Amino acid sequence: MDWLFARVARHMSVQPHVLTALSLLFATVAGVALYYSFWHLELLVVGALAVLANGFLDGLDGKVARMQGVASLKGDFIDHAVDRFSDVLMVGGVAASPWCPPMVGLGALAGMLLTSYMGTQAQAVGYGREYGGWLGRADRVVILTLAPLVQYMLAATDITLLSWPLLAWVMAFFAVAGIITAGQRFLAVLHWFNA
């Protein structure tokens, strides 16, 4: 995907912080749409497209900053902070909705935040950013783009999987894979300390 971001970034004159702000706007739209999609199924499609737009803009803002020569620590900090807000909005939209049992949704949010925390804490102690493990942000964005579209098709046919809708299973996966990923990142940094 880096080649695509580079190609698009070369032709952009917009400031990177505008792209970051737009990514947060799309995350908000995604979260609201995914929450209300239980009652209005067409919002699953809106939510999926908004998640996709968020992910694209998130990948583009840093590339534009580097190509324009305006990349900075402040911009990096803002970008990562907006990513966390975006994650909570998008995953939280499903997690708080009737698509998902409350404890499963809470687990998904916890797994996601622990994964991100371990990645940034690794950098804080001098290890560098840790993006390894089963389920990073890019993986979540892809899954959260595709799953609502599949849920839309399944909901139209009244199909559930073992009494849960697909989106509940996605949140369960985010919970388990997120906690495993956080553990993998923790062990990678711990190994670095012990080396």
mmCIF file of C-alpha atoms in Angstrom, residues 38-121:
data_model
loop_
_atom_site.group_PDB
_atom_site.id
_atom_site.type_symbol
_atom_site.label_atom_id
_atom_site.label_comp_id
_atom_site.label_asym_id
_atom_site.label_seq_id
_atom_site.Cartn_x
_atom_site.Cartn_y
_atom_site.Cartn_z
ATOM 1 C CA PHE A 38 -28.560 -2.483 14.008
ATOM 2 C CA TRP A 39 -31.785 -0.570 13.352
ATOM 3 C CA HIS A 40 -30.917 0.711 9.863
ATOM 4 C CA LEU A 41 -28.974 -1.981 7.993
ATOM 5 C CA GLU A 42 -27.920 0.334 5.159
ATOM 6 C CA LEU A 43 -25.713 2.137 7.690
ATOM 7 C CA LEU A 44 -23.463 -0.960 7.696
ATOM 8 C CA VAL A 45 -22.357 0.065 4.205
ATOM 9 C CA VAL A 46 -21.876 3.692 5.288
ATOM 10 C CA GLY A 47 -19.863 2.531 8.302
ATOM 11 C CA ALA A 48 -17.660 0.253 6.198
ATOM 12 C CA LEU A 49 -16.909 3.015 3.686
ATOM 13 C CA ALA A 50 -16.146 5.478 6.494
ATOM 14 C CA VAL A 51 -13.733 2.974 8.109
ATOM 15 C CA LEU A 52 -12.027 2.546 4.731
ATOM 16 C CA ALA A 53 -11.740 6.332 4.307
ATOM 17 C CA ASN A 54 -10.308 6.644 7.827
ATOM 18 C CA GLY A 55 -7.683 4.000 7.124
ATOM 19 C CA PHE A 56 -6.729 5.542 3.792
ATOM 20 C CA LEU A 57 -6.387 9.054 5.218
ATOM 21 C CA ASP A 58 -4.434 7.721 8.197
ATOM 22 C CA GLY A 59 -1.916 6.127 5.853
ATOM 23 C CA LEU A 60 -1.779 9.207 3.664
ATOM 24 C CA ASP A 61 -1.239 11.990 6.216
ATOM 25 C CA GLY A 62 2.226 10.850 7.298
ATOM 26 C CA LYS A 63 3.332 10.215 3.721
ATOM 27 C CA VAL A 64 2.189 13.717 2.698
ATOM 28 C CA ALA A 65 4.018 15.232 5.691
ATOM 29 C CA ARG A 66 7.271 13.496 4.728
ATOM 30 C CA MET A 67 6.965 14.418 1.045
ATOM 31 C CA GLN A 68 6.210 18.057 1.894
ATOM 32 C CA GLY A 69 9.135 18.138 4.339
ATOM 33 C CA VAL A 70 6.906 19.076 7.285
ATOM 34 C CA ALA A 71 7.062 15.815 9.263
ATOM 35 C CA SER A 72 7.588 16.541 12.964
ATOM 36 C CA LEU A 73 7.399 14.909 16.364
ATOM 37 C CA LYS A 74 4.337 17.030 17.120
ATOM 38 C CA GLY A 75 2.626 15.821 13.952
ATOM 39 C CA ASP A 76 3.534 12.220 14.762
ATOM 40 C CA PHE A 77 2.104 12.619 18.263
ATOM 41 C CA ILE A 78 -1.130 14.152 16.957
ATOM 42 C CA ASP A 79 -1.439 11.436 14.306
ATOM 43 C CA HIS A 80 -1.084 8.641 16.865
ATOM 44 C CA ALA A 81 -3.457 10.324 19.318
ATOM 45 C CA VAL A 82 -6.074 10.718 16.575
ATOM 46 C CA ASP A 83 -5.546 7.049 15.677
ATOM 47 C CA ARG A 84 -6.471 6.021 19.228
ATOM 48 C CA PHE A 85 -9.570 8.227 19.239
ATOM 49 C CA SER A 86 -10.480 6.800 15.834
ATOM 50 C CA ASP A 87 -10.002 3.224 17.051
ATOM 51 C CA VAL A 88 -12.266 3.813 20.040
ATOM 52 C CA LEU A 89 -14.926 5.481 17.886
ATOM 53 C CA MET A 90 -14.958 2.801 15.187
ATOM 54 C CA VAL A 91 -14.626 -0.321 17.340
ATOM 55 C CA GLY A 92 -16.727 1.303 20.053
ATOM 56 C CA GLY A 93 -19.552 1.877 17.587
ATOM 57 C CA VAL A 94 -19.910 -1.875 17.170
ATOM 58 C CA ALA A 95 -18.935 -2.745 20.750
ATOM 59 C CA ALA A 96 -21.657 -0.533 22.260
ATOM 60 C CA SER A 97 -24.333 -1.556 19.773
ATOM 61 C CA PRO A 98 -26.901 -4.343 20.042
ATOM 62 C CA TRP A 99 -24.818 -6.282 17.496
ATOM 63 C CA CYS A 100 -22.494 -7.254 20.316
ATOM 64 C CA PRO A 101 -22.826 -8.554 23.903
ATOM 65 C CA PRO A 102 -21.499 -5.835 26.251
ATOM 66 C CA MET A 103 -18.683 -7.923 27.779
ATOM 67 C CA VAL A 104 -17.460 -8.961 24.335
ATOM 68 C CA GLY A 105 -17.444 -5.316 23.236
ATOM 69 C CA LEU A 106 -15.534 -4.319 26.359
ATOM 70 C CA GLY A 107 -13.014 -7.071 25.646
ATOM 71 C CA ALA A 108 -12.566 -5.830 22.072
ATOM 72 C CA LEU A 109 -11.864 -2.292 23.275
ATOM 73 C CA ALA A 110 -9.469 -3.568 25.959
ATOM 74 C CA GLY A 111 -7.575 -5.783 23.520
ATOM 75 C CA MET A 112 -7.290 -2.977 20.999
ATOM 76 C CA LEU A 113 -6.076 -0.410 23.527
ATOM 77 C CA LEU A 114 -3.600 -2.824 25.152
ATOM 78 C CA THR A 115 -2.146 -3.628 21.736
ATOM 79 C CA SER A 116 -1.660 0.052 20.939
ATOM 80 C CA TYR A 117 -0.301 0.786 24.418
ATOM 81 C CA MET A 118 2.362 -1.917 24.151
ATOM 82 C CA GLY A 119 3.417 -0.535 20.781
ATOM 83 C CA THR A 120 3.869 3.018 22.047
ATOM 84 C CA GLN A 121 5.330 1.992 25.417
#
